[in-house]
Amino acid sequence: MLTRIGSLHAVPVYGVEALRQIETAAAQRLPAHTLMQRAGAAVARLAQARFPHARRIVVLAGAGNNGGDGLVAAIALQRAGRDVRVFACGGETLGEWACRLPPDAAWAWTEALAEQLPCSVANPDDLPDADLYLDALLGIGLRGAVRDQTARLIQKLNARTDAAVLSVDLPSGLDADTGIAHQACVRATATLSLIGLKPGLCTGPASHLCGELWLDDLDIHSGAERALPAPDATRLGADLIRPLLPDLALAAHKGKRGDVRVIGGAAGMTGAALLAGRAAALLGAGKVFVCLLDTRAPAVDMQAPELMLRPADALLEAIGDKTCLLVGPGAGLDEASRACLARALASTAPLVLDADALNLLAANDHASTLQAALRQRRAITVLTPHPLEAARLLESTVQAVEMDRLRAARDLAARFACWVVLKGRGTVIASPEQNVWINATGNGLLATAGSGDVLAGSVAALIAATGQASAVLAAVWLHGQAAERYAAKLGPSGMTAAHLPKWMALSWADLMAAHSAPAQA
Ligand SMILES: NC(=O)C1=CN([C@@H]2O[C@H](COP(=O)(O)OP(=O)(O)OC[C@H]3O[C@@H](n4cnc5c(N)ncnc54)[C@H](OP(=O)(O)O)[C@@H]3O)[C@@H](O)[C@H]2O)[C@@H](O)CC1
Ligand SMILES: Nc1ncnc2c1ncn2[C@@H]1O[C@H](COP(=O)(O)OP(=O)(O)O)[C@@H](O)[C@H]1O
Ligand SMILES: [K+]
């Protein structure tokens, strides 16, 4: 079934290894070339539905099965009356290219010959005009940096900003598992992912190059193909988030909603803790206590007088069982901050660690003691690092973290036996049991100081209200959804972190009201 991937429905995500298993199992059970027939037909169907006015269609076909999908689509589109030309990439001559084709693609090539499909070798310096380019150069078989002829063709294609590009399976040059671009990568208008969604289409530095995202599972869920390997991750959707949110209207009194206690806000950074506290209050916490570590900090937040500003001792003692602690926003790295972190780690309350709490865990002289205390915790514990904080905790580099965000999140969750929210576009959430989710909501409006503090406060509020670590998924989803809602309503600027919680609350209301079905072509 052909489905538009949006924010409504959660979707399983499969890495290349799992996809290969599915392919192999299907090849054993189905008549020859069935999956490629289905893949090519799906591409042609989407091309016609999504680009109905595209008359001239150029198909760029690599020498693998991704190219084979392109050939099958080309045949269908020519039969549908489109002006189709195929350009082969991956050989000096057409004969050389054809000799390299694997069996399924070689079958597609014989079909294309029988159909008298116009086909020639691609010349990167002479890419003809078209209304639509089908990018069937490279799929999940990409190995290493894109080689010269293909890379030059991709560069020429990307320079055609006036034409639409539909990528088959994934934008050529994109690593399906990690979302990194290998030297050159197609910038697609739309991508039709085949069989399953890949991690690299959901997170990673180049994942946004896929454009609008579509999926066709090629009916592998029916019949004998039902026994699929477990997905590597789940892309979050509203249907998964909705049941994770508490019903605040049912709270009998403020004690039932859960309390949040925030510790942070050292000199020069008091705003971070206040932003987290305000977010917790707006996301429904019954009571929010904030300890500002700056000794000269004000005693009240005049813009949010509902926050109760107290000293650290008051927040770290007599912690009720419906209370979530949050340590770190603007906390600084000094002894007072470290002492609070140590006491919070020793508590039995649910705990969210952000910003400087993560930096203390990674860098302080006492890091090994703090880390041991972290690993020993039995209560819910969530780390919310951005890539630099994750790199420090993993004793790695930002580049290495960004090269494989799923692995980095999983490694952190395993190393510290807790939940991890690896932030950035396509936030990755990993549980101690090594389950992984990828968030697809959000935009560059969130790239503003303090938006991480708001997220941390929201995570704490939802954990306090539900008592469930999985509420973290809801906080991340709402945080991104808020930025999208703002952008749709008011445009690409003007939002600061302080605005975010209100928009999160509105997104929450939208979510409760929504009852939509997936788009189908
Ligand atoms: N089989 C099936 O049942 C189904 C398969 N399906 C489809 O097949 C796709 C996977 O096909 P695949 O495994 O043939 O790999 P593919 O992505 O075409 O790449 C291999 C080609 O790329 C080349 N190449 C590699 N690296 C390169 C580089 N760095 N720079 C330049 N070139 C490079 C490599 O050349 P070689 O290294 O072998 O010389 C070879 O020519 C999958 O994404 C989906 O679209 C669907 O139809 C579902 C059913
Ligand atoms: N382009 C983007 N798309 C989606 N989310 C983003 C984007 N840029 C930033 N974010 C989100 O914004 C937040 C920024 O957090 P962080 O880096 O800790 O900021 P700060 O420390 O200033 O509060 C994270 O939740 C991150 O995932
Ligand atoms: K492709």
GROMACS .gro file of C-alpha atoms in nm, residues 44-300:
model
  257
   44ALA     CA    1   0.511   0.490  -1.149
   45ARG     CA    2   0.186   0.524  -0.958
   46LEU     CA    3   0.327   0.786  -0.724
   47ALA     CA    4   0.497   0.972  -1.011
   48GLN     CA    5   0.163   1.006  -1.188
   49ALA     CA    6  -0.038   1.091  -0.878
   50ARG     CA    7   0.208   1.336  -0.727
   51PHE     CA    8   0.339   1.492  -1.052
   52PRO     CA    9   0.035   1.471  -1.283
   53HIS     CA   10   0.164   1.743  -1.517
   54ALA     CA   11   0.510   1.595  -1.569
   55ARG     CA   12   0.520   1.514  -1.940
   56ARG     CA   13   0.896   1.471  -1.996
   57ILE     CA   14   1.038   1.221  -1.752
   58VAL     CA   15   1.407   1.135  -1.728
   59VAL     CA   16   1.496   0.817  -1.540
   60LEU     CA   17   1.850   0.801  -1.403
   61ALA     CA   18   1.925   0.433  -1.356
   62GLY     CA   19   2.223   0.291  -1.166
   63ALA     CA   20   2.367  -0.054  -1.227
   64GLY     CA   21   2.192  -0.219  -0.932
   65ASN     CA   22   1.839  -0.316  -0.837
   66ASN     CA   23   1.759   0.046  -0.757
   67GLY     CA   24   1.817   0.108  -1.127
   68GLY     CA   25   1.597  -0.195  -1.196
   69ASP     CA   26   1.310  -0.034  -1.006
   70GLY     CA   27   1.363   0.275  -1.220
   71LEU     CA   28   1.341   0.068  -1.540
   72VAL     CA   29   1.014  -0.098  -1.438
   73ALA     CA   30   0.871   0.243  -1.350
   74ALA     CA   31   0.992   0.384  -1.681
   75ILE     CA   32   0.808   0.113  -1.875
   76ALA     CA   33   0.483   0.183  -1.687
   77LEU     CA   34   0.516   0.558  -1.736
   78GLN     CA   35   0.584   0.520  -2.109
   79ARG     CA   36   0.278   0.297  -2.137
   80ALA     CA   37   0.083   0.571  -1.960
   81GLY     CA   38   0.174   0.812  -2.238
   82ARG     CA   39   0.461   1.002  -2.080
   83ASP     CA   40   0.771   1.099  -2.276
   84VAL     CA   41   1.026   0.883  -2.096
   85ARG     CA   42   1.402   0.857  -2.147
   86VAL     CA   43   1.638   0.640  -1.946
   87PHE     CA   44   1.998   0.738  -1.873
   88ALA     CA   45   2.217   0.459  -1.746
   89CYS     CA   46   2.491   0.535  -1.495
   90GLY     CA   47   2.761   0.292  -1.385
   91GLY     CA   48   2.934   0.190  -1.708
   92GLU     CA   49   3.122   0.346  -2.000
   93THR     CA   50   2.879   0.195  -2.249
   94LEU     CA   51   2.524   0.067  -2.231
   95GLY     CA   52   2.654  -0.287  -2.282
   96GLU     CA   53   2.899  -0.253  -1.995
   97TRP     CA   54   2.627  -0.114  -1.768
   98ALA     CA   55   2.383  -0.391  -1.866
   99CYS     CA   56   2.643  -0.659  -1.791
  100ARG     CA   57   2.673  -0.531  -1.434
  101LEU     CA   58   2.302  -0.552  -1.358
  102PRO     CA   59   2.204  -0.807  -1.089
  103PRO     CA   60   1.940  -1.066  -1.188
  104ASP     CA   61   1.623  -0.869  -1.102
  105ALA     CA   62   1.750  -0.554  -1.273
  106ALA     CA   63   1.873  -0.757  -1.572
  107TRP     CA   64   1.519  -0.894  -1.611
  108ALA     CA   65   1.385  -0.536  -1.597
  109TRP     CA   66   1.636  -0.442  -1.867
  110THR     CA   67   1.512  -0.716  -2.103
  111GLU     CA   68   1.159  -0.588  -2.043
  112ALA     CA   69   1.274  -0.234  -2.121
  113LEU     CA   70   1.438  -0.349  -2.445
  114ALA     CA   71   1.120  -0.532  -2.548
  115GLU     CA   72   0.929  -0.212  -2.478
  116GLN     CA   73   1.175  -0.010  -2.689
  117LEU     CA   74   1.239   0.230  -2.409
  118PRO     CA   75   1.477   0.511  -2.524
  119CYS     CA   76   1.794   0.449  -2.328
  120SER     CA   77   2.150   0.581  -2.341
  121VAL     CA   78   2.452   0.621  -2.119
  122ALA     CA   79   2.428   0.919  -1.886
  123ASN     CA   80   2.657   1.209  -1.958
  124PRO     CA   81   2.684   1.428  -1.648
  125ASP     CA   82   2.777   1.725  -1.868
  126ASP     CA   83   2.465   1.688  -2.078
  127LEU     CA   84   2.166   1.617  -1.858
  128PRO     CA   85   1.856   1.681  -2.071
  129ASP     CA   86   1.569   1.898  -1.950
  130ALA     CA   87   1.273   1.721  -1.791
  131ASP     CA   88   0.966   1.800  -1.586
  132LEU     CA   89   1.042   1.512  -1.355
  133TYR     CA   90   1.359   1.317  -1.281
  134LEU     CA   91   1.334   0.970  -1.135
  135ASP     CA   92   1.640   0.914  -0.921
  136ALA     CA   93   1.713   0.540  -0.941
  137LEU     CA   94   2.091   0.563  -0.916
  138LEU     CA   95   2.163   0.420  -0.572
  139GLY     CA   96   1.950   0.258  -0.306
  140ILE     CA   97   2.040   0.051  -0.004
  141GLY     CA   98   2.336  -0.098  -0.191
  142LEU     CA   99   2.546   0.219  -0.161
  143ARG     CA  100   2.901   0.146  -0.042
  144GLY     CA  101   3.137   0.426   0.060
  145ALA     CA  102   3.172   0.764  -0.107
  146VAL     CA  103   2.975   0.806  -0.428
  147ARG     CA  104   3.205   0.742  -0.726
  148ASP     CA  105   3.293   1.014  -0.971
  149GLN     CA  106   3.051   0.963  -1.265
  150THR     CA  107   2.753   0.923  -1.031
  151ALA     CA  108   2.864   1.209  -0.809
  152ARG     CA  109   2.887   1.447  -1.105
  153LEU     CA  110   2.545   1.340  -1.228
  154ILE     CA  111   2.400   1.404  -0.881
  155GLN     CA  112   2.557   1.750  -0.874
  156LYS     CA  113   2.402   1.833  -1.213
  157LEU     CA  114   2.067   1.699  -1.099
  158ASN     CA  115   2.075   1.908  -0.781
  159ALA     CA  116   2.148   2.216  -0.992
  160ARG     CA  117   1.812   2.168  -1.172
  161THR     CA  118   1.616   2.356  -0.910
  162ASP     CA  119   1.323   2.408  -1.149
  163ALA     CA  120   1.242   2.036  -1.196
  164ALA     CA  121   1.093   1.784  -0.957
  165VAL     CA  122   1.296   1.484  -0.840
  166LEU     CA  123   1.138   1.163  -0.718
  167SER     CA  124   1.391   0.940  -0.546
  168VAL     CA  125   1.338   0.566  -0.560
  169ASP     CA  126   1.379   0.405  -0.217
  170LEU     CA  127   1.606   0.683  -0.090
  171PRO     CA  128   1.790   0.983  -0.229
  172SER     CA  129   2.096   0.846  -0.406
  173GLY     CA  130   2.404   0.901  -0.194
  174LEU     CA  131   2.216   0.889   0.137
  175ASP     CA  132   2.323   0.617   0.377
  176ALA     CA  133   2.005   0.424   0.458
  177ASP     CA  134   2.114   0.333   0.812
  178THR     CA  135   2.264   0.659   0.932
  179GLY     CA  136   2.125   0.946   0.725
  180ILE     CA  137   2.470   1.073   0.636
  181ALA     CA  138   2.551   1.179   0.282
  182HIS     CA  139   2.840   1.006   0.112
  183GLN     CA  140   3.004   1.298  -0.067
  184ALA     CA  141   2.722   1.363  -0.313
  185CYS     CA  142   2.353   1.317  -0.239
  186VAL     CA  143   2.039   1.384  -0.439
  187ARG     CA  144   1.811   1.656  -0.304
  188ALA     CA  145   1.468   1.504  -0.367
  189THR     CA  146   1.128   1.667  -0.395
  190ALA     CA  147   0.981   1.339  -0.278
  191THR     CA  148   1.111   0.995  -0.186
  192LEU     CA  149   0.926   0.667  -0.213
  193SER     CA  150   1.073   0.429   0.041
  194LEU     CA  151   1.020   0.065  -0.055
  195ILE     CA  152   0.931  -0.225   0.177
  196GLY     CA  153   1.008  -0.027   0.494
  197LEU     CA  154   1.111   0.313   0.616
  198LYS     CA  155   1.486   0.347   0.670
  199PRO     CA  156   1.653   0.519   0.970
  200GLY     CA  157   1.847   0.748   0.736
  201LEU     CA  158   1.520   0.894   0.606
  202CYS     CA  159   1.421   0.995   0.960
  203THR     CA  160   1.739   1.113   1.131
  204GLY     CA  161   2.096   1.208   1.046
  205PRO     CA  162   2.260   1.515   0.894
  206ALA     CA  163   2.130   1.458   0.540
  207SER     CA  164   1.795   1.295   0.617
  208HIS     CA  165   1.605   1.610   0.519
  209LEU     CA  166   1.722   1.562   0.159
  210CYS     CA  167   1.444   1.306   0.110
  211GLY     CA  168   1.182   1.582   0.081
  212GLU     CA  169   0.824   1.461   0.108
  213LEU     CA  170   0.823   1.105   0.236
  214TRP     CA  171   0.617   0.817   0.095
  215LEU     CA  172   0.622   0.446   0.169
  216ASP     CA  173   0.508   0.140  -0.020
  217ASP     CA  174   0.550  -0.184   0.175
  218LEU     CA  175   0.514  -0.387  -0.149
  219ASP     CA  176   0.252  -0.597   0.032
  220ILE     CA  177   0.513  -0.784   0.229
  221HIS     CA  178   0.278  -0.785   0.526
  222SER     CA  179   0.036  -1.013   0.346
  223GLY     CA  180   0.054  -1.389   0.304
  224ALA     CA  181   0.370  -1.582   0.376
  225GLU     CA  182   0.583  -1.268   0.412
  226ARG     CA  183   0.419  -1.187   0.744
  227ALA     CA  184   0.711  -1.304   0.959
  228LEU     CA  185   0.915  -0.987   0.944
  229PRO     CA  186   1.224  -0.919   1.152
  230ALA     CA  187   1.178  -0.676   1.439
  231PRO     CA  188   1.205  -0.312   1.334
  232ASP     CA  189   1.519  -0.125   1.435
  233ALA     CA  190   1.317   0.177   1.546
  234THR     CA  191   0.973   0.335   1.534
  235ARG     CA  192   0.905   0.672   1.378
  236LEU     CA  193   0.675   0.853   1.619
  237GLY     CA  194   0.321   0.942   1.518
  238ALA     CA  195   0.022   1.103   1.685
  239ASP     CA  196  -0.152   0.766   1.727
  240LEU     CA  197   0.134   0.642   1.943
  241ILE     CA  198   0.165   0.965   2.140
  242ARG     CA  199  -0.198   1.018   2.226
  243PRO     CA  200  -0.236   0.732   2.476
  244LEU     CA  201   0.083   0.839   2.652
  245LEU     CA  202  -0.058   1.174   2.759
  246PRO     CA  203  -0.232   1.213   3.097
  247ASP     CA  204  -0.591   1.328   3.118
  248LEU     CA  205  -0.534   1.641   3.324
  249ALA     CA  206  -0.906   1.716   3.342
  250LEU     CA  207  -0.949   1.409   3.559
  251ALA     CA  208  -0.712   1.529   3.831
  252ALA     CA  209  -0.905   1.553   4.156
  253HIS     CA  210  -0.662   1.807   4.303
  254LYS     CA  211  -0.318   1.948   4.229
  255GLY     CA  212  -0.145   1.669   4.417
  256LYS     CA  213  -0.272   1.418   4.160
  257ARG     CA  214  -0.105   1.581   3.864
  258GLY     CA  215   0.247   1.526   3.987
  259ASP     CA  216   0.510   1.776   4.099
  260VAL     CA  217   0.827   1.888   3.929
  261ARG     CA  218   1.137   2.009   4.112
  262VAL     CA  219   1.394   2.186   3.897
  263ILE     CA  220   1.753   2.249   4.011
  264GLY     CA  221   1.971   2.473   3.796
  265GLY     CA  222   2.006   2.841   3.716
  266ALA     CA  223   2.356   2.933   3.832
  267ALA     CA  224   2.474   3.294   3.793
  268GLY     CA  225   2.418   3.415   3.437
  269MET     CA  226   2.197   3.114   3.358
  270THR     CA  227   1.896   3.158   3.585
  271GLY     CA  228   1.669   3.181   3.282
  272ALA     CA  229   1.739   2.818   3.188
  273ALA     CA  230   1.589   2.682   3.510
  274LEU     CA  231   1.297   2.926   3.492
  275LEU     CA  232   1.220   2.822   3.134
  276ALA     CA  233   1.219   2.457   3.242
  277GLY     CA  234   0.998   2.533   3.542
  278ARG     CA  235   0.752   2.739   3.340
  279ALA     CA  236   0.731   2.466   3.078
  280ALA     CA  237   0.661   2.207   3.347
  281ALA     CA  238   0.381   2.426   3.485
  282LEU     CA  239   0.226   2.486   3.143
  283LEU     CA  240   0.249   2.117   3.054
  284GLY     CA  241   0.032   2.038   3.352
  285ALA     CA  242   0.249   1.981   3.660
  286GLY     CA  243   0.043   2.032   3.976
  287LYS     CA  244   0.320   2.215   4.159
  288VAL     CA  245   0.657   2.331   4.034
  289PHE     CA  246   0.946   2.409   4.266
  290VAL     CA  247   1.260   2.571   4.130
  291CYS     CA  248   1.598   2.602   4.297
  292LEU     CA  249   1.810   2.877   4.143
  293LEU     CA  250   2.172   2.807   4.230
  294ASP     CA  251   2.263   3.173   4.176
  295THR     CA  252   2.277   3.302   4.534
  296ARG     CA  253   2.169   3.648   4.416
  297ALA     CA  254   1.873   3.522   4.215
  298PRO     CA  255   1.531   3.677   4.275
  299ALA     CA  256   1.294   3.507   4.516
  300VAL     CA  257   1.001   3.503   4.276
   0.00000   0.00000   0.00000
